[in-house]
mmCIF file of C-alpha atoms in Angstrom:
data_model
loop_
_atom_site.group_PDB
_atom_site.id
_atom_site.type_symbol
_atom_site.label_atom_id
_atom_site.label_comp_id
_atom_site.label_asym_id
_atom_site.label_seq_id
_atom_site.Cartn_x
_atom_site.Cartn_y
_atom_site.Cartn_z
ATOM 1 C CA MET A 25 -69.251 7.884 8.533
ATOM 2 C CA GLY A 26 -66.739 8.754 5.842
ATOM 3 C CA PRO A 27 -63.054 7.870 5.763
ATOM 4 C CA ASP A 28 -62.097 11.297 7.059
ATOM 5 C CA ASN A 29 -63.984 10.608 10.273
ATOM 6 C CA VAL A 30 -62.313 7.301 11.131
ATOM 7 C CA SER A 31 -60.016 7.669 14.139
ATOM 8 C CA ALA A 32 -56.549 6.033 14.262
ATOM 9 C CA GLY A 33 -56.850 2.493 15.465
ATOM 10 C CA GLU A 34 -60.567 2.208 14.813
ATOM 11 C CA GLY A 35 -61.474 -0.999 12.996
ATOM 12 C CA PHE A 36 -58.047 -2.557 13.829
ATOM 13 C CA PRO A 37 -57.735 -5.472 16.340
ATOM 14 C CA ALA A 38 -56.057 -4.778 19.617
ATOM 15 C CA GLY A 39 -52.869 -6.424 20.791
ATOM 16 C CA ARG A 40 -50.853 -6.147 17.587
ATOM 17 C CA GLY A 41 -48.118 -3.759 18.891
ATOM 18 C CA ASN A 42 -48.038 -0.028 18.444
ATOM 19 C CA VAL A 43 -49.874 1.047 15.362
ATOM 20 C CA SER A 44 -49.705 4.708 14.220
ATOM 21 C CA ALA A 45 -51.202 6.624 11.426
ATOM 22 C CA GLY A 46 -48.666 8.265 9.172
ATOM 23 C CA ARG A 47 -48.747 10.276 6.008
ATOM 24 C CA GLY A 48 -48.270 7.132 3.970
ATOM 25 C CA GLY A 49 -50.709 4.996 5.931
ATOM 26 C CA PHE A 50 -50.403 2.919 9.053
ATOM 27 C CA SER A 51 -47.117 1.490 10.311
ATOM 28 C CA VAL A 52 -46.094 -0.951 13.049
ATOM 29 C CA GLY A 53 -44.017 0.605 15.882
ATOM 30 C CA ARG A 54 -40.442 -0.314 16.732
ATOM 31 C CA GLU A 55 -41.364 -2.488 19.688
ATOM 32 C CA ALA A 56 -43.141 -4.976 17.370
ATOM 33 C CA ARG A 57 -40.084 -5.245 15.104
ATOM 34 C CA ALA A 58 -37.369 -5.437 17.777
ATOM 35 C CA GLU A 59 -34.974 -8.378 17.412
ATOM 36 C CA PRO A 60 -34.252 -10.637 20.416
ATOM 37 C CA PRO A 61 -30.993 -9.814 22.133
ATOM 38 C CA ARG A 62 -27.946 -11.650 20.787
ATOM 39 C CA SER A 63 -25.693 -13.769 22.960
ATOM 40 C CA GLU A 64 -22.154 -12.684 23.686
ATOM 41 C CA SER A 65 -20.839 -15.586 21.511
ATOM 42 C CA GLU A 66 -22.971 -14.376 18.522
ATOM 43 C CA VAL A 67 -21.598 -10.842 18.953
ATOM 44 C CA ALA A 68 -18.014 -12.201 19.156
ATOM 45 C CA ARG A 69 -18.488 -14.330 16.001
ATOM 46 C CA GLU A 70 -19.881 -11.352 14.075
ATOM 47 C CA ILE A 71 -16.917 -9.187 15.106
ATOM 48 C CA CYS A 72 -14.494 -11.890 13.997
ATOM 49 C CA LEU A 73 -16.105 -12.397 10.651
ATOM 50 C CA ARG A 74 -16.068 -8.675 9.985
ATOM 51 C CA GLN A 75 -12.341 -8.576 10.733
ATOM 52 C CA LEU A 76 -11.639 -11.661 8.581
ATOM 53 C CA ALA A 77 -13.553 -10.188 5.662
ATOM 54 C CA VAL A 78 -10.878 -7.489 5.352
ATOM 55 C CA ARG A 79 -7.857 -9.827 5.536
ATOM 56 C CA PRO A 80 -6.703 -13.000 7.287
ATOM 57 C CA ARG A 81 -5.990 -12.470 11.047
ATOM 58 C CA THR A 82 -3.965 -14.270 13.644
ATOM 59 C CA ARG A 83 -5.539 -15.546 16.828
ATOM 60 C CA ALA A 84 -3.709 -12.840 18.748
ATOM 61 C CA GLU A 85 -5.082 -10.070 16.451
ATOM 62 C CA LEU A 86 -8.650 -11.299 16.912
ATOM 63 C CA THR A 87 -8.219 -11.627 20.623
ATOM 64 C CA LYS A 88 -7.054 -8.034 20.861
ATOM 65 C CA VAL A 89 -10.084 -6.787 18.941
ATOM 66 C CA LEU A 90 -12.531 -8.823 20.963
ATOM 67 C CA LEU A 91 -11.026 -7.631 24.266
ATOM 68 C CA ARG A 92 -11.316 -4.079 23.039
ATOM 69 C CA LYS A 93 -14.992 -4.732 22.346
ATOM 70 C CA GLU A 94 -15.332 -5.977 25.987
ATOM 71 C CA ILE A 95 -15.956 -9.632 25.110
ATOM 72 C CA SER A 96 -15.209 -11.874 28.058
ATOM 73 C CA GLU A 97 -12.025 -14.037 27.996
ATOM 74 C CA GLU A 98 -14.135 -17.232 28.301
ATOM 75 C CA VAL A 99 -16.239 -16.423 25.251
ATOM 76 C CA ILE A 100 -13.114 -15.365 23.315
ATOM 77 C CA ALA A 101 -11.462 -18.739 24.030
ATOM 78 C CA GLU A 102 -14.653 -20.624 23.092
ATOM 79 C CA VAL A 103 -15.143 -18.806 19.795
ATOM 80 C CA LEU A 104 -11.503 -18.831 18.719
ATOM 81 C CA ASP A 105 -10.956 -22.475 19.736
ATOM 82 C CA ARG A 106 -13.805 -23.386 17.437
ATOM 83 C CA TYR A 107 -12.378 -21.244 14.599
ATOM 84 C CA ASP A 108 -9.034 -23.021 15.131
ATOM 85 C CA GLU A 109 -10.803 -26.434 14.794
ATOM 86 C CA VAL A 110 -12.518 -25.678 11.520
ATOM 87 C CA GLY A 111 -9.569 -23.809 10.017
ATOM 88 C CA ILE A 112 -11.044 -20.339 9.882
ATOM 89 C CA ILE A 113 -7.978 -19.094 11.687
ATOM 90 C CA ASP A 114 -4.584 -20.778 11.240
ATOM 91 C CA ASP A 115 -1.468 -18.960 12.447
ATOM 92 C CA ALA A 116 0.916 -21.229 10.567
ATOM 93 C CA ALA A 117 -0.874 -20.740 7.270
ATOM 94 C CA PHE A 118 -1.089 -17.007 7.994
ATOM 95 C CA ALA A 119 2.661 -16.826 8.594
ATOM 96 C CA ARG A 120 3.466 -18.707 5.350
ATOM 97 C CA ALA A 121 1.222 -16.483 3.294
ATOM 98 C CA TRP A 122 2.523 -13.355 4.944
ATOM 99 C CA VAL A 123 6.216 -14.290 4.325
ATOM 100 C CA SER A 124 5.518 -15.163 0.693
ATOM 101 C CA SER A 125 3.519 -11.986 0.016
ATOM 102 C CA ARG A 126 5.851 -9.557 1.811
ATOM 103 C CA HIS A 127 9.152 -11.076 0.628
ATOM 104 C CA HIS A 128 8.148 -11.304 -3.029
ATOM 105 C CA GLY A 129 5.916 -8.214 -3.068
ATOM 106 C CA ARG A 130 7.882 -5.773 -0.885
ATOM 107 C CA GLY A 131 11.328 -7.438 -0.886
ATOM 108 C CA LEU A 132 11.465 -7.672 2.885
ATOM 109 C CA ALA A 133 14.214 -9.782 4.417
ATOM 110 C CA ARG A 134 13.879 -12.320 7.199
ATOM 111 C CA ARG A 135 14.583 -9.931 10.026
ATOM 112 C CA ALA A 136 11.896 -7.504 8.915
ATOM 113 C CA LEU A 137 9.432 -10.355 8.281
ATOM 114 C CA ALA A 138 10.113 -11.797 11.716
ATOM 115 C CA ASN A 139 9.414 -8.470 13.316
ATOM 116 C CA GLU A 140 6.129 -8.079 11.425
ATOM 117 C CA LEU A 141 4.937 -11.584 12.396
ATOM 118 C CA ARG A 142 5.884 -10.920 16.021
ATOM 119 C CA GLN A 143 3.810 -7.764 16.003
ATOM 120 C CA ARG A 144 0.861 -9.775 14.728
ATOM 121 C CA GLY A 145 1.145 -12.261 17.569
ATOM 122 C CA VAL A 146 2.722 -15.210 15.682
ATOM 123 C CA ASP A 147 4.901 -17.187 18.084
ATOM 124 C CA ALA A 148 8.609 -17.595 17.396
ATOM 125 C CA GLU A 149 8.486 -21.259 16.499
ATOM 126 C CA THR A 150 5.671 -20.784 13.924
ATOM 127 C CA ALA A 151 7.351 -17.720 12.496
ATOM 128 C CA GLY A 152 10.656 -19.549 12.238
ATOM 129 C CA GLU A 153 9.094 -22.389 10.248
ATOM 130 C CA ALA A 154 7.484 -19.919 7.832
ATOM 131 C CA LEU A 155 10.796 -18.069 7.345
ATOM 132 C CA GLU A 156 12.723 -21.190 6.352
ATOM 133 C CA VAL A 157 11.731 -20.562 2.706
ATOM 134 C CA VAL A 158 13.769 -17.345 2.690
ATOM 135 C CA ASP A 159 17.424 -18.570 2.892
ATOM 136 C CA ASP A 160 20.690 -16.588 2.353
ATOM 137 C CA GLU A 161 20.576 -17.123 -1.430
ATOM 138 C CA ALA A 162 16.967 -15.886 -1.645
ATOM 139 C CA GLU A 163 17.834 -12.758 0.374
ATOM 140 C CA ALA A 164 20.901 -12.033 -1.809
ATOM 141 C CA GLU A 165 18.811 -12.342 -4.968
ATOM 142 C CA ALA A 166 15.973 -10.166 -3.588
ATOM 143 C CA ALA A 167 18.464 -7.535 -2.414
ATOM 144 C CA ARG A 168 20.159 -7.329 -5.775
ATOM 145 C CA ALA A 169 16.740 -7.033 -7.575
ATOM 146 C CA LEU A 170 15.750 -4.189 -5.251
ATOM 147 C CA VAL A 171 19.035 -2.375 -5.837
ATOM 148 C CA ASP A 172 18.873 -2.786 -9.632
ATOM 149 C CA ARG A 173 15.362 -1.439 -9.720
ATOM 150 C CA LYS A 174 16.175 1.514 -7.451
ATOM 151 C CA LEU A 175 19.443 2.261 -9.197
ATOM 152 C CA ARG A 176 17.681 3.118 -12.438
ATOM 153 C CA SER A 177 16.125 6.222 -10.902
ATOM 154 C CA THR A 178 18.873 7.187 -8.418
ATOM 155 C CA ARG A 179 21.182 10.130 -9.170
ATOM 156 C CA GLY A 180 24.254 11.407 -7.348
ATOM 157 C CA THR A 181 27.867 10.502 -6.737
ATOM 158 C CA PRO A 182 28.719 6.789 -6.363
ATOM 159 C CA ASP A 183 29.431 7.378 -2.659
ATOM 160 C CA ALA A 184 26.009 9.024 -2.066
ATOM 161 C CA ILE A 185 24.225 6.332 -4.091
ATOM 162 C CA PHE A 186 26.091 3.591 -2.175
ATOM 163 C CA ARG A 187 25.012 4.947 1.238
ATOM 164 C CA ARG A 188 21.429 5.588 0.094
ATOM 165 C CA LEU A 189 20.948 2.050 -1.258
ATOM 166 C CA VAL A 190 22.599 0.258 1.602
ATOM 167 C CA ALA A 191 20.318 2.242 4.021
ATOM 168 C CA MET A 192 17.306 1.239 1.909
ATOM 169 C CA LEU A 193 18.170 -2.423 2.204
ATOM 170 C CA ALA A 194 18.828 -2.077 5.974
ATOM 171 C CA ARG A 195 15.321 -0.657 6.451
ATOM 172 C CA LYS A 196 13.972 -3.795 4.738
ATOM 173 C CA GLY A 197 15.844 -6.020 7.182
ATOM 174 C CA TYR A 198 18.844 -7.101 5.179
ATOM 175 C CA PRO A 199 22.017 -7.974 7.056
ATOM 176 C CA ALA A 200 24.903 -5.576 6.475
ATOM 177 C CA GLY A 201 26.990 -8.114 4.452
ATOM 178 C CA ILE A 202 24.206 -8.893 1.918
ATOM 179 C CA ALA A 203 23.270 -5.171 1.599
ATOM 180 C CA ILE A 204 26.785 -3.967 1.026
ATOM 181 C CA ARG A 205 27.722 -6.702 -1.486
ATOM 182 C CA ALA A 206 24.460 -6.161 -3.431
ATOM 183 C CA VAL A 207 25.103 -2.456 -3.819
ATOM 184 C CA LYS A 208 28.818 -2.935 -4.582
ATOM 185 C CA ASP A 209 28.061 -5.430 -7.383
ATOM 186 C CA ALA A 210 25.327 -3.220 -8.823
ATOM 187 C CA LEU A 211 27.611 -0.174 -8.907
ATOM 188 C CA ALA A 212 30.399 -2.214 -10.526
ATOM 189 C CA ALA A 213 28.098 -2.929 -13.431
ATOM 190 C CA ARG A 214 26.796 0.621 -13.797
ATOM 191 C CA ASP A 215 29.532 2.696 -15.367
ATOM 192 C CA ALA A 216 33.285 3.351 -15.146
ATOM 193 C CA GLU A 217 33.116 5.898 -12.312
ATOM 194 C CA ALA A 218 30.798 3.728 -10.260
ATOM 195 C CA ALA A 219 32.895 0.618 -11.024
ATOM 196 C CA GLU A 220 36.040 2.384 -9.817
ATOM 197 C CA PHE A 221 34.327 3.332 -6.573
ATOM 198 C CA ALA A 222 32.939 -0.187 -6.091
ATOM 199 C CA ASP A 223 36.348 -1.726 -6.656
ATOM 200 C CA ALA A 224 37.673 0.200 -3.616
ATOM 201 C CA ILE A 225 34.957 -1.083 -1.332
ATOM 202 C CA ASP A 226 35.987 -3.790 1.131
ATOM 203 C CA ALA A 227 32.587 -5.346 1.603
ATOM 204 C CA ASP A 228 33.712 -7.784 4.369
ATOM 205 C CA ALA A 229 35.414 -5.068 6.428
ATOM 206 C CA LEU A 230 32.487 -2.731 6.086
ATOM 207 C CA ALA A 231 29.976 -5.428 7.091
ATOM 208 C CA ASP A 232 32.083 -6.400 10.065
ATOM 209 C CA GLY A 233 32.237 -2.781 11.216
ATOM 210 C CA VAL A 234 28.449 -2.425 10.933
ATOM 211 C CA ASP A 235 27.898 -5.630 12.831
ATOM 212 C CA ASP A 236 30.196 -4.499 15.613
ATOM 213 C CA LEU A 237 28.199 -1.314 16.023
ATOM 214 C CA GLN A 238 24.928 -3.219 16.131
ATOM 215 C CA ALA A 239 26.298 -5.844 18.617
#
């Protein structure tokens, strides 16, 4: 009998899974290659590691993802407690790194940073400790640096520039007093027209007025 007359499976031992004849030869069926089902803990760990590969995460962020994936609360606590123990997740370290990166990289002030940490589930005490490195002096320096950089490409009347730059600092979380003084000082050093406008600004009175509106 020639090779063309051999039927599929002939000459092959039984009990080896599903064997089929294909164009490229014989292949083992899916059933023989199926992996054993994973435990819920294994699935949870895999989800966490995928999330952490993108960027560091807080415990609250990972909890939210795992709940969305329908992982039980018991397994979530078990997996994340273990990650806490070995330092894979550390909310205090996360908060310190976040504050340093966002303050120096984006020029965000304490108020904006505190809001971002709260949105990521960092508790108030942990956030407060991380924010201690950004004091009033650091905020004033960062505000002035932002204004100087923005002022180089800003056109318009001194009044329009003043309002635009103060609003920019407010969006980054700067208190009214720091924002107004930073822009006033920058305008005073720009040119004669801007200096004259800046000289007429009562920074303390303006800041108090803004604070009253926000109270």
